[in-house]
PDB file of N, CA and C in Angstrom:
ATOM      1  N   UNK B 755    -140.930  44.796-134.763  1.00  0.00           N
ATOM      2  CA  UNK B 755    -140.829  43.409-135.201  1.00  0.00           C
ATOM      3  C   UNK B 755    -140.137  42.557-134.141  1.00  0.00           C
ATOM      4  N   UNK B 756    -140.603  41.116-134.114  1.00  0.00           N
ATOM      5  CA  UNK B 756    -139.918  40.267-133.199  1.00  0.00           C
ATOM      6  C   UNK B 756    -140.221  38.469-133.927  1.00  0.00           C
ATOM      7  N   UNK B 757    -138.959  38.003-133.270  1.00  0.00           N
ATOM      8  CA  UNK B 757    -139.101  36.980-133.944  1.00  0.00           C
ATOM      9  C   UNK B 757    -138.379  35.566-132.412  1.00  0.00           C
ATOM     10  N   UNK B 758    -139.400  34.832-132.956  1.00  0.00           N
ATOM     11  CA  UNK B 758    -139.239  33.724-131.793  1.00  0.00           C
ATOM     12  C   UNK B 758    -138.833  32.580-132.028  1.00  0.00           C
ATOM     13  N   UNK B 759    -137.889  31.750-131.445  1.00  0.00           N
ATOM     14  CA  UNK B 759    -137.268  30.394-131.986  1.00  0.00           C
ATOM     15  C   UNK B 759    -137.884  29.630-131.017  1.00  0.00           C
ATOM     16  N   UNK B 760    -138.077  28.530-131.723  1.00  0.00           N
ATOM     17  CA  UNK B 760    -138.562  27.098-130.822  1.00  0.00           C
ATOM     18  C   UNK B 760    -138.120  25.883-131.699  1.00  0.00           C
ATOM     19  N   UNK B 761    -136.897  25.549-130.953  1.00  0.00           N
ATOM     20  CA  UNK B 761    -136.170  24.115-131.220  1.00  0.00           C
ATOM     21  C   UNK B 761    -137.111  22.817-130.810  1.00  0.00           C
ATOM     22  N   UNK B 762    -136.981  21.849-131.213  1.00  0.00           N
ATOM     23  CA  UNK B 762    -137.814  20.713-131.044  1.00  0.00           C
ATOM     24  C   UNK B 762    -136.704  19.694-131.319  1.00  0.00           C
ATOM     25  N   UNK B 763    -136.617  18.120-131.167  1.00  0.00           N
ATOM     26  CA  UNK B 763    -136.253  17.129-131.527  1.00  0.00           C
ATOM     27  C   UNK B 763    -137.276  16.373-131.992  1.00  0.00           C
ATOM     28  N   UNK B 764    -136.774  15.335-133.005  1.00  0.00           N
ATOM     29  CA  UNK B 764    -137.589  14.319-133.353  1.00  0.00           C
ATOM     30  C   UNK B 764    -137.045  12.999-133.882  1.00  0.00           C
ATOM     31  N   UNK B 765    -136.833  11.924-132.918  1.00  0.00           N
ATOM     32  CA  UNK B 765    -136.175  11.015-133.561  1.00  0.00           C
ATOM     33  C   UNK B 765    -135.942  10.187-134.826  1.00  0.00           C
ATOM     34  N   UNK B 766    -137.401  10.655-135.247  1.00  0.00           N
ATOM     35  CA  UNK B 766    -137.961  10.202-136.742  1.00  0.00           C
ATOM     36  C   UNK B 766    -139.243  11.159-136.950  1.00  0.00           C
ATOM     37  N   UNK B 767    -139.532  11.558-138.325  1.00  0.00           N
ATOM     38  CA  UNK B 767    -140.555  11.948-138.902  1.00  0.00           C
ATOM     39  C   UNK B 767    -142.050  11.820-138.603  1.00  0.00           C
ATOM     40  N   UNK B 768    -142.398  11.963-137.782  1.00  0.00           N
ATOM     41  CA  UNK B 768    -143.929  11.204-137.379  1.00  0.00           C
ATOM     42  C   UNK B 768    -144.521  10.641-138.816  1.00  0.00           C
ATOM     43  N   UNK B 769    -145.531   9.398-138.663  1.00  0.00           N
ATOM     44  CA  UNK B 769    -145.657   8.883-139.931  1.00  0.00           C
ATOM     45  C   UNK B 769    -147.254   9.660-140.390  1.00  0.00           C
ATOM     46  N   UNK B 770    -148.282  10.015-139.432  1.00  0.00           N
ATOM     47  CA  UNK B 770    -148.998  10.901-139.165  1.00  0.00           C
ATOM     48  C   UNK B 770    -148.890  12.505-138.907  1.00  0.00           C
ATOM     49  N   UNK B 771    -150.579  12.985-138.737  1.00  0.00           N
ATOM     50  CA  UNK B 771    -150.191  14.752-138.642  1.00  0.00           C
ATOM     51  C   UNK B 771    -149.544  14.799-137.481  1.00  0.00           C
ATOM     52  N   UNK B 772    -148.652  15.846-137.566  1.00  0.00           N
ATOM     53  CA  UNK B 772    -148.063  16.601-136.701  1.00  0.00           C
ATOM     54  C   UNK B 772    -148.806  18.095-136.317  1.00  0.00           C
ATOM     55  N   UNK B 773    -149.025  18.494-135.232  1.00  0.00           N
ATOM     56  CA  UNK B 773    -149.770  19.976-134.886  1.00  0.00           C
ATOM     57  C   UNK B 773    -148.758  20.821-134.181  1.00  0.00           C
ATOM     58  N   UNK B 774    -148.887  22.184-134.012  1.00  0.00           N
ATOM     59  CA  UNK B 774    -148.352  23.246-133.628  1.00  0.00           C
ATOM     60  C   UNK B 774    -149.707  23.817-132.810  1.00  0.00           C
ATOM     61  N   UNK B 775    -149.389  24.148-131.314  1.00  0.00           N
ATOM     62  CA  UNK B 775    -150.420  24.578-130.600  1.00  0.00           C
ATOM     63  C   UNK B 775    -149.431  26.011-129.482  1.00  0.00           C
ATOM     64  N   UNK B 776    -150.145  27.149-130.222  1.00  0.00           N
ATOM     65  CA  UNK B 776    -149.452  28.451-129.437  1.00  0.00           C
ATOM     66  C   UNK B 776    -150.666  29.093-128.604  1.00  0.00           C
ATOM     67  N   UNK B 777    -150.893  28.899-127.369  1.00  0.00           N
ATOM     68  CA  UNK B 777    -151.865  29.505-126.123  1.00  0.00           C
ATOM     69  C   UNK B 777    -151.507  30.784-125.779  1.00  0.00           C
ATOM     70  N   UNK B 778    -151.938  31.956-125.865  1.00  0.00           N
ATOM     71  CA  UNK B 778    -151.476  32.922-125.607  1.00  0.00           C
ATOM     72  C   UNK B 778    -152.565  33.184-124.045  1.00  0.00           C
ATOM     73  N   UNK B 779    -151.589  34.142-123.166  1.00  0.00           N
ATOM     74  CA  UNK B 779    -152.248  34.267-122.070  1.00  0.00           C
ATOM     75  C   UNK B 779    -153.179  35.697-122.534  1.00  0.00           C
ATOM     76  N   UNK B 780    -152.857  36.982-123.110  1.00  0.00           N
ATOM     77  CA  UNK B 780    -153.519  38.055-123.636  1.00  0.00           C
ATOM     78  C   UNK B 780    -153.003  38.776-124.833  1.00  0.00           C
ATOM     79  N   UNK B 781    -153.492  39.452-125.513  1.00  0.00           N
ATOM     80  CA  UNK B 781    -152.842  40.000-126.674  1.00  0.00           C
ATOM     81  C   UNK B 781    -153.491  41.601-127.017  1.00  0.00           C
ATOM     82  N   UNK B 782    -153.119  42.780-127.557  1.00  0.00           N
ATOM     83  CA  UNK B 782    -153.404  43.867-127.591  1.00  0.00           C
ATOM     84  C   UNK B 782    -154.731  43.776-127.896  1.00  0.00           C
ATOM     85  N   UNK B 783    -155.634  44.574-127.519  1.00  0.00           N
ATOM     86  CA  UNK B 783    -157.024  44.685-127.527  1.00  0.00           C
ATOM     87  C   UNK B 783    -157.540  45.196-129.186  1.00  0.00           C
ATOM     88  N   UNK B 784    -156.637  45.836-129.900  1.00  0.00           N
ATOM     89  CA  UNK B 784    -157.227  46.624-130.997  1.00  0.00           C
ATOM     90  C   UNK B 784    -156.262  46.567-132.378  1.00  0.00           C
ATOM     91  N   UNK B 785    -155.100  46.063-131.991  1.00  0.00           N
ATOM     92  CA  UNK B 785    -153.783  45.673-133.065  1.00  0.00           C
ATOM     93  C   UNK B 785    -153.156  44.491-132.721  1.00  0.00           C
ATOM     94  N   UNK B 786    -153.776  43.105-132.492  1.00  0.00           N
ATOM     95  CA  UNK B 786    -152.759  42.253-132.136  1.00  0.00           C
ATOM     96  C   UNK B 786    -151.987  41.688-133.327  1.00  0.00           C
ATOM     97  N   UNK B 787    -152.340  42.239-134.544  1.00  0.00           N
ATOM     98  CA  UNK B 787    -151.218  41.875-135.526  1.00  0.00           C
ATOM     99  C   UNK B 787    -151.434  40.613-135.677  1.00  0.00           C
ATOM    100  N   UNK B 788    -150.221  39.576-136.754  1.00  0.00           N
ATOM    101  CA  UNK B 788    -150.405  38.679-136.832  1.00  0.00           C
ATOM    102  C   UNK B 788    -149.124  38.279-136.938  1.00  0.00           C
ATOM    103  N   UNK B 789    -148.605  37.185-136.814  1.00  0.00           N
ATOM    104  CA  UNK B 789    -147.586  36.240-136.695  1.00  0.00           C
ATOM    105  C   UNK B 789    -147.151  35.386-137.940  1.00  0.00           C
ATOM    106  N   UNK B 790    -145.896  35.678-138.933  1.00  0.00           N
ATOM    107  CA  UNK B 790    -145.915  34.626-139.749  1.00  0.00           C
ATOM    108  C   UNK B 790    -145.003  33.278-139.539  1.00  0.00           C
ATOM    109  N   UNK B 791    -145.492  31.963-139.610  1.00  0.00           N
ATOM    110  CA  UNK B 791    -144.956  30.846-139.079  1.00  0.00           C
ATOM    111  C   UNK B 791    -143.895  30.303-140.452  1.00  0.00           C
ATOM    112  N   UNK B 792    -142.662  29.488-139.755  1.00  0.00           N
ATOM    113  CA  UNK B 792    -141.981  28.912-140.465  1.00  0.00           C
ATOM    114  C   UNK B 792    -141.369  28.130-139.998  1.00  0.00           C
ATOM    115  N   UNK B 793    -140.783  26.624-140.892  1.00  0.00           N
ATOM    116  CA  UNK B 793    -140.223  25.181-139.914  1.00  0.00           C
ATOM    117  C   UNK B 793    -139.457  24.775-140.280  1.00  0.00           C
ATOM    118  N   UNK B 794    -137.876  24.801-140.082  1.00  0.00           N
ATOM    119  CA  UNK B 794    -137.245  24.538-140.962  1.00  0.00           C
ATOM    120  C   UNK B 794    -136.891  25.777-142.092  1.00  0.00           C
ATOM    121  N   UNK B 795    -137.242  26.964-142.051  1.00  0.00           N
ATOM    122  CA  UNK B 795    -137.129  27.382-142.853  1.00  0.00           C
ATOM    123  C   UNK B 795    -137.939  27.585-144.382  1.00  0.00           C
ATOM    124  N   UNK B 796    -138.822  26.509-143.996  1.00  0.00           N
ATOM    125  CA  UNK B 796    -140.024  26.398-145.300  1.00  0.00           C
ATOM    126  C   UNK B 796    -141.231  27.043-144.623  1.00  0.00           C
ATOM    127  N   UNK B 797    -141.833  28.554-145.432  1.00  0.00           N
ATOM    128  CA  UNK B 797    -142.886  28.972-144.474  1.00  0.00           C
ATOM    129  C   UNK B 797    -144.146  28.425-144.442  1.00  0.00           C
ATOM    130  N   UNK B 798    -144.746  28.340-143.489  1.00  0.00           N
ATOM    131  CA  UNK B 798    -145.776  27.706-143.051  1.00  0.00           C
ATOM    132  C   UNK B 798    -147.530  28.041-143.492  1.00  0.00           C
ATOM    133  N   UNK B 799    -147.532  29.371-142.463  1.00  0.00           N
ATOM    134  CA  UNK B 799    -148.807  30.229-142.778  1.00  0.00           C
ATOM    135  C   UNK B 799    -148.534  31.839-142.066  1.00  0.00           C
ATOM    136  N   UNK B 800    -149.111  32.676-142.519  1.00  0.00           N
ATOM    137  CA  UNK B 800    -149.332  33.516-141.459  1.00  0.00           C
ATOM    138  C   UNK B 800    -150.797  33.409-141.054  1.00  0.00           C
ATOM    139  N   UNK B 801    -150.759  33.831-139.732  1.00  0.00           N
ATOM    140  CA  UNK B 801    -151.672  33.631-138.925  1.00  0.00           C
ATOM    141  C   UNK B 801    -152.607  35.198-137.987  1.00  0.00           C
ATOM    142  N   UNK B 802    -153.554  35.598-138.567  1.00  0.00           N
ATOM    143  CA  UNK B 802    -154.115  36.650-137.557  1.00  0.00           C
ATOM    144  C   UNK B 802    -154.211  36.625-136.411  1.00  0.00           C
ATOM    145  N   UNK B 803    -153.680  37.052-135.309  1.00  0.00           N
ATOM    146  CA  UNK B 803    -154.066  37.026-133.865  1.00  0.00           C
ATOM    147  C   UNK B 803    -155.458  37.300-133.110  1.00  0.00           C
ATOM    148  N   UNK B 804    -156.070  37.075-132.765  1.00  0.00           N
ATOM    149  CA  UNK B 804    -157.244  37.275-132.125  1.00  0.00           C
ATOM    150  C   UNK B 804    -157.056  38.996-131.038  1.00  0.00           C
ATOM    151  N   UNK B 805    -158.083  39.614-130.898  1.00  0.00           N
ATOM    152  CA  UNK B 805    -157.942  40.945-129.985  1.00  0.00           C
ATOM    153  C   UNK B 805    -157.971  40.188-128.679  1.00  0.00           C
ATOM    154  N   UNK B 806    -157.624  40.730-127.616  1.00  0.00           N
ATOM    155  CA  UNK B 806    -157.580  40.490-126.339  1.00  0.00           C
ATOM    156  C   UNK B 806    -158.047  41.842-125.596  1.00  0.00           C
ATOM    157  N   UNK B 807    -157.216  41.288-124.283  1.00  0.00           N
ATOM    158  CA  UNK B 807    -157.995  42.287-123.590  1.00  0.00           C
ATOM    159  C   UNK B 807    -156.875  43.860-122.803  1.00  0.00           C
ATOM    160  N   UNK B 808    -155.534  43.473-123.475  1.00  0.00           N
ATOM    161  CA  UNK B 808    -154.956  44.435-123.104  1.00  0.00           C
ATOM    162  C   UNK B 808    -154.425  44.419-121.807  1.00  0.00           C
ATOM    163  N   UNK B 809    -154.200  43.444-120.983  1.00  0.00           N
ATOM    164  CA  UNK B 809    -154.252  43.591-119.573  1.00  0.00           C
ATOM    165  C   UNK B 809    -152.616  42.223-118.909  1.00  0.00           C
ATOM    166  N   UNK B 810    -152.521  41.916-120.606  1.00  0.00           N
ATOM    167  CA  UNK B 810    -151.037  41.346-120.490  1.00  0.00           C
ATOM    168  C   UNK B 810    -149.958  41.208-119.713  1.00  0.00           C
ATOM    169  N   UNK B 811    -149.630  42.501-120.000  1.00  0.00           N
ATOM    170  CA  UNK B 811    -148.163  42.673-119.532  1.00  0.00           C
ATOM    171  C   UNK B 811    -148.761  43.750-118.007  1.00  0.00           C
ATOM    172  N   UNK B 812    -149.783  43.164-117.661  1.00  0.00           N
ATOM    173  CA  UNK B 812    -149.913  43.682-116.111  1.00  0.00           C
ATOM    174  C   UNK B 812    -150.224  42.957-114.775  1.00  0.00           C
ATOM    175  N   UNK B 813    -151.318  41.878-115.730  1.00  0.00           N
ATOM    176  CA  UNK B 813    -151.757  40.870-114.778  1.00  0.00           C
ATOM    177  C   UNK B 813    -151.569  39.733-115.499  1.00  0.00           C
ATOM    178  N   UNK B 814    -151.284  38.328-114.564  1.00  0.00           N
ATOM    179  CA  UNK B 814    -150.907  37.356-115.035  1.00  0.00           C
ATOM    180  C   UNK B 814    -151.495  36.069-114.884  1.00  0.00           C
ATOM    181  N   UNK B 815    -153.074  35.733-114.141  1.00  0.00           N
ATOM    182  CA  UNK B 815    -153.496  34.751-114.400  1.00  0.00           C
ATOM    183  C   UNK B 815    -154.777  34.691-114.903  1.00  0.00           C
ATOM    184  N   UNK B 816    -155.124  34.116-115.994  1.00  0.00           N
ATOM    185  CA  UNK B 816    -156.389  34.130-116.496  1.00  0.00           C
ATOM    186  C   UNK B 816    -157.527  33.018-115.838  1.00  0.00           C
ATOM    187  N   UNK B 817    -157.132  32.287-115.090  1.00  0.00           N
ATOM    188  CA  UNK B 817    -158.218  31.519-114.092  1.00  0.00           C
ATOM    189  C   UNK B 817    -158.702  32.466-113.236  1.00  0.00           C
ATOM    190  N   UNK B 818    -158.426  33.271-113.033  1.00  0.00           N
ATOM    191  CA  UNK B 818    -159.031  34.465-111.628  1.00  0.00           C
ATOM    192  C   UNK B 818    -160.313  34.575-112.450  1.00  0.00           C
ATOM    193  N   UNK B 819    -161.370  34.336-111.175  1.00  0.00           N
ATOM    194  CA  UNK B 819    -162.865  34.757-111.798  1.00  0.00           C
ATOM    195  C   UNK B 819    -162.419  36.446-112.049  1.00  0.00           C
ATOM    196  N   UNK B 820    -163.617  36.949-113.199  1.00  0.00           N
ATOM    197  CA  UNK B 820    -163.628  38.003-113.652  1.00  0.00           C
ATOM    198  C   UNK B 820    -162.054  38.795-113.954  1.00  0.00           C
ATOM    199  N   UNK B 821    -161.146  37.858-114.238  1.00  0.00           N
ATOM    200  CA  UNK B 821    -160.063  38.437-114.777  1.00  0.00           C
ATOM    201  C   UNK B 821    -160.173  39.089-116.386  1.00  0.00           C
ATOM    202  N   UNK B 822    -159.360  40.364-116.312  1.00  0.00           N
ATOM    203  CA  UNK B 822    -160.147  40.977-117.921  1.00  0.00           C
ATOM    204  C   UNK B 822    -158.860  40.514-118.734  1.00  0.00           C
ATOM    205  N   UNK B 823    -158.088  39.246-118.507  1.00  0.00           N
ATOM    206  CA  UNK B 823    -157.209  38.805-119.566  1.00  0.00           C
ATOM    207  C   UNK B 823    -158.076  38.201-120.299  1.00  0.00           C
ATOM    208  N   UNK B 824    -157.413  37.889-121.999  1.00  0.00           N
ATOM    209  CA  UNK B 824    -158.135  37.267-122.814  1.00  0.00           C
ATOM    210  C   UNK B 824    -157.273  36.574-123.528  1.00  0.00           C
ATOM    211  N   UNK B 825    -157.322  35.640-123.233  1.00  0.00           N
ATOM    212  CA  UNK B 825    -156.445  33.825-123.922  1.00  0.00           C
ATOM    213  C   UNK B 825    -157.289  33.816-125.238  1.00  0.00           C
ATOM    214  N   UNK B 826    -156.267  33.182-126.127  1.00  0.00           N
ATOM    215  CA  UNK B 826    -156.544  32.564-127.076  1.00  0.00           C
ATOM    216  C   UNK B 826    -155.770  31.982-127.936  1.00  0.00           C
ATOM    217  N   UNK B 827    -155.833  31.214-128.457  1.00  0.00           N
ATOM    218  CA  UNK B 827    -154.844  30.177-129.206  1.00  0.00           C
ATOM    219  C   UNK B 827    -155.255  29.865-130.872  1.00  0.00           C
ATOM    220  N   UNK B 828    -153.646  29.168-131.336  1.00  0.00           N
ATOM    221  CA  UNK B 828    -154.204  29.318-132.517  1.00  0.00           C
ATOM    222  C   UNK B 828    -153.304  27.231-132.389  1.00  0.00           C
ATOM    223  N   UNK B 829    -154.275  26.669-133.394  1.00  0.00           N
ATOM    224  CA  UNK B 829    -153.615  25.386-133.515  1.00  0.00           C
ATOM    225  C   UNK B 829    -153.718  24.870-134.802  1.00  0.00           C
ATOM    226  N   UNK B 830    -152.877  24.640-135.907  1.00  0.00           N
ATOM    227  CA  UNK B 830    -152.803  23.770-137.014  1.00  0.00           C
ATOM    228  C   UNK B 830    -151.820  23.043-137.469  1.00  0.00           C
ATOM    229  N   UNK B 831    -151.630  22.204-138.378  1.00  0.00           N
ATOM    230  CA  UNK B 831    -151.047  21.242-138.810  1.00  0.00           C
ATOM    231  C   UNK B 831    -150.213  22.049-139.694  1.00  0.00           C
ATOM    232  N   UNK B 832    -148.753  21.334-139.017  1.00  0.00           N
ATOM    233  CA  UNK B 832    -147.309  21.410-139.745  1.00  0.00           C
ATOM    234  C   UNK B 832    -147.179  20.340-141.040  1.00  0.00           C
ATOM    235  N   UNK B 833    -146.269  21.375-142.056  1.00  0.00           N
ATOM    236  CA  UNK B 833    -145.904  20.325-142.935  1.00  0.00           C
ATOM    237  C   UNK B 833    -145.155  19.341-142.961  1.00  0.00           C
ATOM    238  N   UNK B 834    -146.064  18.362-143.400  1.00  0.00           N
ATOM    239  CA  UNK B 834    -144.905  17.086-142.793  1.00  0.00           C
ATOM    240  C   UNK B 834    -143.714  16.821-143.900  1.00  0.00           C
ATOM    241  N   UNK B 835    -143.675  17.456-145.302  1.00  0.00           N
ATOM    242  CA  UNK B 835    -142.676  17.268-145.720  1.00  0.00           C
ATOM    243  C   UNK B 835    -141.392  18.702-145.197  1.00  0.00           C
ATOM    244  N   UNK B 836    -141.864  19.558-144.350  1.00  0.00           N
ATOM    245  CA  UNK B 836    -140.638  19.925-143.505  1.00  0.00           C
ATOM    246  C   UNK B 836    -140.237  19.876-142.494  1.00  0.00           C
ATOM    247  N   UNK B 837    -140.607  18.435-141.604  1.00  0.00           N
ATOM    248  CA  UNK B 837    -139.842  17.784-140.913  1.00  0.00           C
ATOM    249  C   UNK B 837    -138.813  17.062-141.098  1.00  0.00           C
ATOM    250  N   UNK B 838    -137.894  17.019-140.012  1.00  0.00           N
ATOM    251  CA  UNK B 838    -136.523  16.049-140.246  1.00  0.00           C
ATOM    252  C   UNK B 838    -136.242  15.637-138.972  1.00  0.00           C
ATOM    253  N   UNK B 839    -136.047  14.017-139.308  1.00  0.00           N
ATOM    254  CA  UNK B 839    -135.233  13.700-137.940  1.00  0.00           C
ATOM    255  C   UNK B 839    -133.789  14.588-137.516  1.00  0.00           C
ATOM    256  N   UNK B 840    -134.342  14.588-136.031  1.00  0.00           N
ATOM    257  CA  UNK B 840    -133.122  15.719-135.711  1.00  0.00           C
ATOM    258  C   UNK B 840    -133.686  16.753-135.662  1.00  0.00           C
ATOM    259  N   UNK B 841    -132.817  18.002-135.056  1.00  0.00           N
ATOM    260  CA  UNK B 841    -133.251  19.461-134.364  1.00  0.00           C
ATOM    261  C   UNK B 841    -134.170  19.395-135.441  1.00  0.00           C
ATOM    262  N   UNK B 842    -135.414  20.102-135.177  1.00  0.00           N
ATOM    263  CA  UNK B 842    -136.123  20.799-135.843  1.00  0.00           C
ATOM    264  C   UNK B 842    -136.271  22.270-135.209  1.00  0.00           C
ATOM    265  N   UNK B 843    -136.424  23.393-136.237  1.00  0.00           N
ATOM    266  CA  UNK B 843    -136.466  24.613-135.633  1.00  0.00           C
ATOM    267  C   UNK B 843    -138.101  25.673-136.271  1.00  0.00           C
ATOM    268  N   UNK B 844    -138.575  25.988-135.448  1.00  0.00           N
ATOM    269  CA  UNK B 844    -139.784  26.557-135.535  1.00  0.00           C
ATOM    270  C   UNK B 844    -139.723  28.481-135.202  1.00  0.00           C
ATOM    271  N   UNK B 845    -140.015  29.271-136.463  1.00  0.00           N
ATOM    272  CA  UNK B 845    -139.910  30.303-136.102  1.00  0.00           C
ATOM    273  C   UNK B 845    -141.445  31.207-136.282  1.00  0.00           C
ATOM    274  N   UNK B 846    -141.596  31.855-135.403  1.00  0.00           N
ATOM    275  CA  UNK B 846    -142.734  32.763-134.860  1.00  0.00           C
ATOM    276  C   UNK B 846    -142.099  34.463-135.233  1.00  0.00           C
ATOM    277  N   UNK B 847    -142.484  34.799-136.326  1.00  0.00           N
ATOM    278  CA  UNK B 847    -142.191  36.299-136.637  1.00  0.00           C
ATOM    279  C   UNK B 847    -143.038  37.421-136.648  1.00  0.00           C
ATOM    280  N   UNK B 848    -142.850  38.383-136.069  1.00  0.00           N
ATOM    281  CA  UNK B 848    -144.209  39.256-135.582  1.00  0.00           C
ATOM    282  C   UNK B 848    -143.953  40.722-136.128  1.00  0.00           C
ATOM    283  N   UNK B 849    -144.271  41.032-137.565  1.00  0.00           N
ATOM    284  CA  UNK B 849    -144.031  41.735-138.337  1.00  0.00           C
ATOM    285  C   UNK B 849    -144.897  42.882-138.178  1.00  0.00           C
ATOM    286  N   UNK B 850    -145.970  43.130-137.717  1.00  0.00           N
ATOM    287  CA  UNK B 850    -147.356  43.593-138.199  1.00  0.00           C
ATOM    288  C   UNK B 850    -148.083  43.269-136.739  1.00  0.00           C
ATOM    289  N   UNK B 851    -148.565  44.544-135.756  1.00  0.00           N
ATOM    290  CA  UNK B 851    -149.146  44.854-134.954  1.00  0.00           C
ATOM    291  C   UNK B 851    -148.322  44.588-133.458  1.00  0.00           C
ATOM    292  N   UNK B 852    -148.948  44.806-132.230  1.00  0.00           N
ATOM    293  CA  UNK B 852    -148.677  44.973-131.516  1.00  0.00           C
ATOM    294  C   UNK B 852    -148.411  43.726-130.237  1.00  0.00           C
ATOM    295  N   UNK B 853    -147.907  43.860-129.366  1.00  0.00           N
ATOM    296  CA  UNK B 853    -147.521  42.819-128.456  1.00  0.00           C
ATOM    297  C   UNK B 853    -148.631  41.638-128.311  1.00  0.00           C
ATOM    298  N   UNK B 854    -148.358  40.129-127.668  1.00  0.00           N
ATOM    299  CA  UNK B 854    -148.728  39.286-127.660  1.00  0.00           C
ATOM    300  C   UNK B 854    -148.033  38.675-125.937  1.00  0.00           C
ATOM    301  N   UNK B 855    -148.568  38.034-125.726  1.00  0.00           N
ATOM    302  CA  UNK B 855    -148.254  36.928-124.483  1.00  0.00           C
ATOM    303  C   UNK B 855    -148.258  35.329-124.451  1.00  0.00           C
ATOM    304  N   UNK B 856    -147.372  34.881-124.685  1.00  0.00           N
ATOM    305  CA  UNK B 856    -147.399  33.561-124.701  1.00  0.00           C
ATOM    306  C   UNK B 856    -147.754  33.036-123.366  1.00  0.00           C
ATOM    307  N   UNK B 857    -148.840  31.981-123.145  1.00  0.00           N
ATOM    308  CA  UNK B 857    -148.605  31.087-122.273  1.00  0.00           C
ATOM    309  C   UNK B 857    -147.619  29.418-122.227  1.00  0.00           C
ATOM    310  N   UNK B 858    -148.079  29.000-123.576  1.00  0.00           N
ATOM    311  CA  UNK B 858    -147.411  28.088-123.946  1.00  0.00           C
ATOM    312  C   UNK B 858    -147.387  27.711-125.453  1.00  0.00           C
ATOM    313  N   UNK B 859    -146.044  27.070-125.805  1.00  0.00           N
ATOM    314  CA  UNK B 859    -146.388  26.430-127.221  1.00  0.00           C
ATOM    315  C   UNK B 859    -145.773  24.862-127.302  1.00  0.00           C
ATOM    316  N   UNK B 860    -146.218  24.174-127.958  1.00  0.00           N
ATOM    317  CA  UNK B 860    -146.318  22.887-128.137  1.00  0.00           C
ATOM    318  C   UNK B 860    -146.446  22.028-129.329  1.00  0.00           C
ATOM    319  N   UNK B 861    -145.959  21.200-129.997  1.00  0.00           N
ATOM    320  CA  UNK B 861    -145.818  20.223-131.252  1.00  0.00           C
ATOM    321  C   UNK B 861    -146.312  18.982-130.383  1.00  0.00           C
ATOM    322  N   UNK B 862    -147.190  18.562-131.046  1.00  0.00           N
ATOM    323  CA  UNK B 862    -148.200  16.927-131.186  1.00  0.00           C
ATOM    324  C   UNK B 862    -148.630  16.714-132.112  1.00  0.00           C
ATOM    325  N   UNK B 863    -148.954  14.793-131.816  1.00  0.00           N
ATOM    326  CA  UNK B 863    -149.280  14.271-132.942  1.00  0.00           C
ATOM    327  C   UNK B 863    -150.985  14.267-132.552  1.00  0.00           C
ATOM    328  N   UNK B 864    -151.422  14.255-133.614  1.00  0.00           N
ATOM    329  CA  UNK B 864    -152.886  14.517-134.247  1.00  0.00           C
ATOM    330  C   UNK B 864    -153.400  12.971-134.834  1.00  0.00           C
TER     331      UNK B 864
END
């Protein structure tokens, strides 16, 4: 199990959607498990990971022609009644299957 924090600010509540966008650079080919999301402490969704290509935690850029990494991302809409102006905290918990690679994660408005 592993669990990931991602602090955010927000000076005010967006009055519109808010999104959550996690890019992964590769993820286990045959168990990537799934991730359950939470914001604030109010849970979100869990989320299935997509298979990859296993090649993660060896090689590291997926623009290389014929690179056998396999990106994939997952993106949906946060609840907007568990936002708050001020820290907001975003947790990524990985209960169930095997390693993952983040490239990036990100909160926007929609």
């Amino acid at each position: 199990p592993s669990l990931a924090t991602f602090r955010f600010p927000l000076e005010a509540v967006p009055s519109g959607e808010t999104w959550l966008a996690i890019w992964l650079l590769d993820t286990h080919a045959s168990i990537p498990g799934t991730v359950e999301l939470a914001l604030n402490g109010t849970p979100v969704r869990e989320v299935k990971l997509e298979n990859g290509g296993t090649r993660g935690s060896l090689e590291g850029d997926a623009t290389l022609p014929g690179t056998p990494l396999k990106p994939s991302y997952v993106e949906l809409e946060l609840p907007a009644a568990a936002l708050r102006t001020g820290e907001n905290v975003l947790t990524i918990d990985k209960q169930v299957g095997s390693w993952h690679v983040y490239d990036a994660l990100g909160i926007f408005a929609r």
